[in-house]
Amino acid sequence: MTDRARWAIVTSILFALLAVVVWLVVVDAPIVRFLVRLYQDKKFLKETVRSWGWMAPIVFIMIQALQVIISPIPGEITGPVGGALFGTWLGLLYSSIGLTLGTLFCFWVGRKWGEPLVRPWLSEHHWNRMNFVIEAEGAILCFVIYLVPGFPKDIVSYLFGISPMPFWIFAIVSTLARIPGTWISSYFGAHVAEQQYIYAMAFLAIIIALCLPLYHYRDRIIKRVHKRKADGV
């Protein structure tokens, strides 16, 4: 199959899926109302997940995977919800599984279909800012990108799929780099669920204070790591 034919098939599938989504929104389908309420009402989200009993971890893992694949689902909410529902360590475990599955799916899409599929999804700003990832091979650069806050992890996952980085190196490094941030989200959510609000907010304030310099200098950090890699250092 030629690249043009492959691109035509993928485009047709995407337009068909988009048409279905638009139709569901226009007719105000129950599934749309349900998803909107899950997105807007955190209490309803927790009660809904709990009602699924033993299926709750599986559902939560799926939600975490989807929030990587589909950008509008906010990971800033789902991460703490995992801690509130399952506690710090189980929340960390389930979140990590879901995030890893979603991240590896994005990587697979990038690896399978390449730039012709990924490029149209990105704004000019994001493409110009992050396209150096396409040339990335080093595990250190990958680790820093997934560790430092402020980078669009979903977009980066697709771009790493286009890069020459081996699948298993990406899988291991990206998963390990996400653990600190995932633990913080679960820990915060668990203490909010226990109504330890002052402690939770104090903990969050300390984390924000520690992360602000990393966030502020994130582009400079990445450029330095990328330059050292390019220079063979």
mmCIF file of C-alpha atoms in Angstrom:
data_model
loop_
_atom_site.group_PDB
_atom_site.id
_atom_site.type_symbol
_atom_site.label_atom_id
_atom_site.label_comp_id
_atom_site.label_asym_id
_atom_site.label_seq_id
_atom_site.Cartn_x
_atom_site.Cartn_y
_atom_site.Cartn_z
ATOM 1 C CA MET A 1 0.000 0.000 0.000
ATOM 2 C CA THR A 2 1.348 3.420 -0.948
ATOM 3 C CA ASP A 3 1.698 6.258 1.541
ATOM 4 C CA ARG A 4 -1.011 8.195 -0.295
ATOM 5 C CA ALA A 5 -3.473 5.287 -0.089
ATOM 6 C CA ARG A 6 -2.663 4.710 3.573
ATOM 7 C CA TRP A 7 -3.127 8.387 4.335
ATOM 8 C CA ALA A 8 -6.461 8.405 2.460
ATOM 9 C CA ILE A 9 -7.741 5.432 4.466
ATOM 10 C CA VAL A 10 -6.694 6.929 7.794
ATOM 11 C CA THR A 11 -8.206 10.302 6.873
ATOM 12 C CA SER A 12 -11.487 8.650 5.874
ATOM 13 C CA ILE A 13 -11.647 6.744 9.159
ATOM 14 C CA LEU A 14 -10.936 9.879 11.172
ATOM 15 C CA PHE A 15 -13.610 11.869 9.322
ATOM 16 C CA ALA A 16 -16.106 9.036 9.845
ATOM 17 C CA LEU A 17 -15.363 8.953 13.575
ATOM 18 C CA LEU A 18 -15.612 12.741 13.740
ATOM 19 C CA ALA A 19 -18.973 12.627 11.972
ATOM 20 C CA VAL A 20 -20.270 10.095 14.506
ATOM 21 C CA VAL A 21 -19.083 12.251 17.414
ATOM 22 C CA VAL A 22 -20.675 15.390 15.920
ATOM 23 C CA TRP A 23 -23.940 13.530 15.367
ATOM 24 C CA LEU A 24 -23.981 12.285 18.969
ATOM 25 C CA VAL A 25 -23.412 15.837 20.218
ATOM 26 C CA VAL A 26 -26.102 17.311 17.938
ATOM 27 C CA VAL A 27 -28.771 14.810 19.033
ATOM 28 C CA ASP A 28 -27.652 15.225 22.664
ATOM 29 C CA ALA A 29 -27.168 11.486 23.079
ATOM 30 C CA PRO A 30 -27.222 10.085 26.646
ATOM 31 C CA ILE A 31 -23.604 8.966 26.331
ATOM 32 C CA VAL A 32 -22.595 12.565 25.591
ATOM 33 C CA ARG A 33 -24.480 13.908 28.611
ATOM 34 C CA PHE A 34 -22.920 11.199 30.753
ATOM 35 C CA LEU A 35 -19.378 11.989 29.577
ATOM 36 C CA VAL A 36 -19.899 15.734 30.001
ATOM 37 C CA ARG A 37 -21.102 15.203 33.558
ATOM 38 C CA LEU A 38 -18.117 12.962 34.301
ATOM 39 C CA TYR A 39 -15.870 15.737 33.014
ATOM 40 C CA GLN A 40 -17.558 18.555 34.938
ATOM 41 C CA ASP A 41 -18.621 16.890 38.213
ATOM 42 C CA LYS A 42 -15.739 15.321 40.135
ATOM 43 C CA LYS A 43 -18.044 13.981 42.851
ATOM 44 C CA PHE A 44 -20.198 12.239 40.248
ATOM 45 C CA LEU A 45 -17.069 10.795 38.643
ATOM 46 C CA LYS A 46 -15.949 9.258 41.948
ATOM 47 C CA GLU A 47 -19.403 7.880 42.755
ATOM 48 C CA THR A 48 -19.737 6.409 39.270
ATOM 49 C CA VAL A 49 -16.363 4.689 39.402
ATOM 50 C CA ARG A 50 -17.056 3.294 42.882
ATOM 51 C CA SER A 51 -20.399 1.859 41.731
ATOM 52 C CA TRP A 52 -18.567 -0.480 39.371
ATOM 53 C CA GLY A 53 -17.086 -2.470 42.277
ATOM 54 C CA TRP A 54 -14.274 -4.787 41.176
ATOM 55 C CA MET A 55 -14.469 -3.231 37.719
ATOM 56 C CA ALA A 56 -13.521 0.169 39.157
ATOM 57 C CA PRO A 57 -9.729 -0.294 38.763
ATOM 58 C CA ILE A 58 -10.177 -1.437 35.150
ATOM 59 C CA VAL A 59 -12.452 1.509 34.356
ATOM 60 C CA PHE A 60 -10.057 3.928 36.023
ATOM 61 C CA ILE A 61 -7.108 2.488 34.090
ATOM 62 C CA MET A 62 -9.075 2.972 30.861
ATOM 63 C CA ILE A 63 -9.865 6.580 31.810
ATOM 64 C CA GLN A 64 -6.194 7.265 32.496
ATOM 65 C CA ALA A 65 -5.217 5.723 29.168
ATOM 66 C CA LEU A 66 -7.809 7.820 27.335
ATOM 67 C CA GLN A 67 -6.671 11.045 28.982
ATOM 68 C CA VAL A 68 -3.290 10.533 27.338
ATOM 69 C CA ILE A 69 -4.752 9.640 23.942
ATOM 70 C CA ILE A 70 -7.488 12.299 23.982
ATOM 71 C CA SER A 71 -6.043 15.598 25.186
ATOM 72 C CA PRO A 72 -9.232 17.302 26.490
ATOM 73 C CA ILE A 73 -9.590 14.749 29.304
ATOM 74 C CA PRO A 74 -7.714 16.475 32.179
ATOM 75 C CA GLY A 75 -5.063 14.334 33.841
ATOM 76 C CA GLU A 76 -4.814 16.958 36.571
ATOM 77 C CA ILE A 77 -8.228 15.734 37.735
ATOM 78 C CA THR A 78 -8.047 11.999 37.049
ATOM 79 C CA GLY A 79 -4.713 11.574 38.855
ATOM 80 C CA PRO A 80 -5.915 12.878 42.242
ATOM 81 C CA VAL A 81 -9.216 11.038 41.778
ATOM 82 C CA GLY A 82 -7.240 7.789 41.619
ATOM 83 C CA GLY A 83 -5.639 8.585 44.957
ATOM 84 C CA ALA A 84 -9.000 9.506 46.454
ATOM 85 C CA LEU A 85 -10.633 6.286 45.251
ATOM 86 C CA PHE A 86 -7.896 3.743 45.833
ATOM 87 C CA GLY A 87 -5.362 5.355 48.176
ATOM 88 C CA THR A 88 -1.885 6.596 47.384
ATOM 89 C CA TRP A 89 -0.163 3.382 46.337
ATOM 90 C CA LEU A 90 -2.986 1.644 44.490
ATOM 91 C CA GLY A 91 -3.814 4.965 42.858
ATOM 92 C CA LEU A 92 -0.190 5.197 41.759
ATOM 93 C CA LEU A 93 -0.278 1.635 40.418
ATOM 94 C CA TYR A 94 -3.530 1.978 38.478
ATOM 95 C CA SER A 95 -2.615 5.423 37.162
ATOM 96 C CA SER A 96 0.796 4.193 36.036
ATOM 97 C CA ILE A 97 -0.743 1.260 34.171
ATOM 98 C CA GLY A 98 -3.271 3.497 32.420
ATOM 99 C CA LEU A 99 -0.758 6.224 31.595
ATOM 100 C CA THR A 100 1.687 3.658 30.241
ATOM 101 C CA LEU A 101 -0.957 2.017 28.045
ATOM 102 C CA GLY A 102 -2.079 5.383 26.676
ATOM 103 C CA THR A 103 1.477 6.582 26.120
ATOM 104 C CA LEU A 104 2.502 3.402 24.311
ATOM 105 C CA PHE A 105 -0.611 3.580 22.128
ATOM 106 C CA CYS A 106 0.328 7.138 21.107
ATOM 107 C CA PHE A 107 3.877 5.967 20.410
ATOM 108 C CA TRP A 108 2.535 3.088 18.298
ATOM 109 C CA VAL A 109 0.340 5.467 16.272
ATOM 110 C CA GLY A 110 3.350 7.685 15.588
ATOM 111 C CA ARG A 111 5.513 4.697 14.689
ATOM 112 C CA LYS A 112 2.838 3.083 12.501
ATOM 113 C CA TRP A 113 1.543 6.061 10.568
ATOM 114 C CA GLY A 114 4.356 8.581 10.901
ATOM 115 C CA GLU A 115 4.425 12.327 10.368
ATOM 116 C CA PRO A 116 1.635 12.446 7.717
ATOM 117 C CA LEU A 117 -0.882 11.429 10.376
ATOM 118 C CA VAL A 118 0.590 13.163 13.429
ATOM 119 C CA ARG A 119 1.491 16.513 11.853
ATOM 120 C CA PRO A 120 -2.081 17.694 11.070
ATOM 121 C CA TRP A 121 -3.081 17.180 14.716
ATOM 122 C CA LEU A 122 -0.572 19.730 15.990
ATOM 123 C CA SER A 123 -0.712 23.491 15.871
ATOM 124 C CA GLU A 124 2.166 25.324 14.228
ATOM 125 C CA HIS A 125 3.296 26.454 17.678
ATOM 126 C CA HIS A 126 3.472 22.934 19.109
ATOM 127 C CA TRP A 127 5.135 21.551 15.987
ATOM 128 C CA ASN A 128 7.863 24.207 15.927
ATOM 129 C CA ARG A 129 8.424 23.868 19.653
ATOM 130 C CA MET A 130 8.533 20.078 19.887
ATOM 131 C CA ASN A 131 9.620 18.724 16.500
ATOM 132 C CA PHE A 132 13.184 18.185 17.768
ATOM 133 C CA VAL A 133 11.748 15.094 19.467
ATOM 134 C CA ILE A 134 11.543 13.448 16.032
ATOM 135 C CA GLU A 135 15.347 13.258 15.977
ATOM 136 C CA ALA A 136 15.638 12.058 19.576
ATOM 137 C CA GLU A 137 17.436 8.817 20.322
ATOM 138 C CA GLY A 138 18.730 9.330 23.868
ATOM 139 C CA ALA A 139 16.978 7.968 26.933
ATOM 140 C CA ILE A 140 18.077 10.983 29.014
ATOM 141 C CA LEU A 141 16.192 13.446 26.817
ATOM 142 C CA CYS A 142 13.078 11.271 26.958
ATOM 143 C CA PHE A 143 13.345 10.966 30.745
ATOM 144 C CA VAL A 144 13.706 14.725 31.248
ATOM 145 C CA ILE A 145 10.741 15.522 28.994
ATOM 146 C CA TYR A 146 8.429 13.178 30.899
ATOM 147 C CA LEU A 147 9.773 14.222 34.295
ATOM 148 C CA VAL A 148 9.727 18.022 33.946
ATOM 149 C CA PRO A 149 6.252 19.610 34.188
ATOM 150 C CA GLY A 150 4.939 21.795 31.405
ATOM 151 C CA PHE A 151 5.441 19.631 28.336
ATOM 152 C CA PRO A 152 2.382 18.261 26.492
ATOM 153 C CA LYS A 153 3.024 14.589 27.239
ATOM 154 C CA ASP A 154 0.324 13.348 24.872
ATOM 155 C CA ILE A 155 1.797 15.214 21.903
ATOM 156 C CA VAL A 156 5.324 14.173 22.839
ATOM 157 C CA SER A 157 4.262 10.515 22.901
ATOM 158 C CA TYR A 158 3.118 10.686 19.274
ATOM 159 C CA LEU A 159 6.333 12.466 18.270
ATOM 160 C CA PHE A 160 8.576 9.911 19.948
ATOM 161 C CA GLY A 161 6.835 7.320 17.789
ATOM 162 C CA ILE A 162 8.236 9.110 14.740
ATOM 163 C CA SER A 163 11.715 9.257 16.274
ATOM 164 C CA PRO A 164 14.313 6.477 15.900
ATOM 165 C CA MET A 165 14.067 5.609 19.608
ATOM 166 C CA PRO A 166 13.485 1.850 20.183
ATOM 167 C CA PHE A 167 10.058 0.945 21.550
ATOM 168 C CA TRP A 168 11.236 -0.785 24.733
ATOM 169 C CA ILE A 169 13.629 2.009 25.696
ATOM 170 C CA PHE A 170 10.809 4.508 25.306
ATOM 171 C CA ALA A 171 8.409 2.296 27.277
ATOM 172 C CA ILE A 172 10.749 1.884 30.246
ATOM 173 C CA VAL A 173 12.077 5.447 30.371
ATOM 174 C CA SER A 174 8.741 7.239 29.922
ATOM 175 C CA THR A 175 7.081 5.026 32.553
ATOM 176 C CA LEU A 176 9.814 5.605 35.144
ATOM 177 C CA ALA A 177 9.877 9.353 34.487
ATOM 178 C CA ARG A 178 6.133 9.669 35.075
ATOM 179 C CA ILE A 179 6.200 7.971 38.487
ATOM 180 C CA PRO A 180 7.142 11.015 40.651
ATOM 181 C CA GLY A 181 4.373 13.193 39.213
ATOM 182 C CA THR A 182 1.867 10.349 39.364
ATOM 183 C CA TRP A 183 2.728 9.658 43.000
ATOM 184 C CA ILE A 184 2.261 13.333 43.873
ATOM 185 C CA SER A 185 -1.210 13.355 42.276
ATOM 186 C CA SER A 186 -2.254 10.159 44.062
ATOM 187 C CA TYR A 187 -0.857 11.315 47.408
ATOM 188 C CA PHE A 188 -2.677 14.645 47.142
ATOM 189 C CA GLY A 189 -5.970 13.004 46.161
ATOM 190 C CA ALA A 190 -5.747 10.447 48.970
ATOM 191 C CA HIS A 191 -5.332 13.130 51.633
ATOM 192 C CA VAL A 192 -8.126 15.265 50.190
ATOM 193 C CA ALA A 193 -10.404 12.210 50.364
ATOM 194 C CA GLU A 194 -9.459 11.831 54.039
ATOM 195 C CA GLN A 195 -10.457 15.491 54.516
ATOM 196 C CA GLN A 196 -6.924 16.468 55.477
ATOM 197 C CA TYR A 197 -7.331 19.646 53.464
ATOM 198 C CA ILE A 198 -4.744 21.813 55.200
ATOM 199 C CA TYR A 199 -2.102 19.092 54.986
ATOM 200 C CA ALA A 200 -2.964 18.382 51.340
ATOM 201 C CA MET A 201 -2.802 22.060 50.363
ATOM 202 C CA ALA A 202 0.473 22.568 52.249
ATOM 203 C CA PHE A 203 1.937 19.530 50.487
ATOM 204 C CA LEU A 204 0.731 20.824 47.121
ATOM 205 C CA ALA A 205 2.174 24.286 47.814
ATOM 206 C CA ILE A 206 5.598 22.775 48.574
ATOM 207 C CA ILE A 207 5.504 20.679 45.394
ATOM 208 C CA ILE A 208 4.496 23.699 43.294
ATOM 209 C CA ALA A 209 7.315 25.755 44.810
ATOM 210 C CA LEU A 210 9.804 23.005 43.941
ATOM 211 C CA CYS A 211 8.430 22.525 40.433
ATOM 212 C CA LEU A 212 8.129 26.180 39.427
ATOM 213 C CA PRO A 213 11.833 26.566 38.556
ATOM 214 C CA LEU A 214 11.696 23.367 36.473
ATOM 215 C CA TYR A 215 8.575 24.614 34.719
ATOM 216 C CA HIS A 216 10.002 28.084 34.114
ATOM 217 C CA TYR A 217 13.275 26.777 32.682
ATOM 218 C CA ARG A 218 11.829 23.687 30.974
ATOM 219 C CA ASP A 219 12.669 24.811 27.435
ATOM 220 C CA ARG A 220 16.189 25.799 28.453
ATOM 221 C CA ILE A 221 16.727 22.449 30.195
ATOM 222 C CA ILE A 222 15.564 20.499 27.158
ATOM 223 C CA LYS A 223 17.674 22.582 24.774
ATOM 224 C CA ARG A 224 20.753 21.964 26.905
ATOM 225 C CA VAL A 225 20.147 18.210 27.084
ATOM 226 C CA HIS A 226 19.417 18.091 23.344
ATOM 227 C CA LYS A 227 22.548 20.118 22.556
ATOM 228 C CA ARG A 228 24.750 17.860 24.687
ATOM 229 C CA LYS A 229 23.320 14.859 22.868
ATOM 230 C CA ALA A 230 23.903 16.478 19.475
ATOM 231 C CA ASP A 231 27.486 17.319 20.448
ATOM 232 C CA GLY A 232 28.056 13.725 21.539
ATOM 233 C CA VAL A 233 28.707 14.694 25.156
#
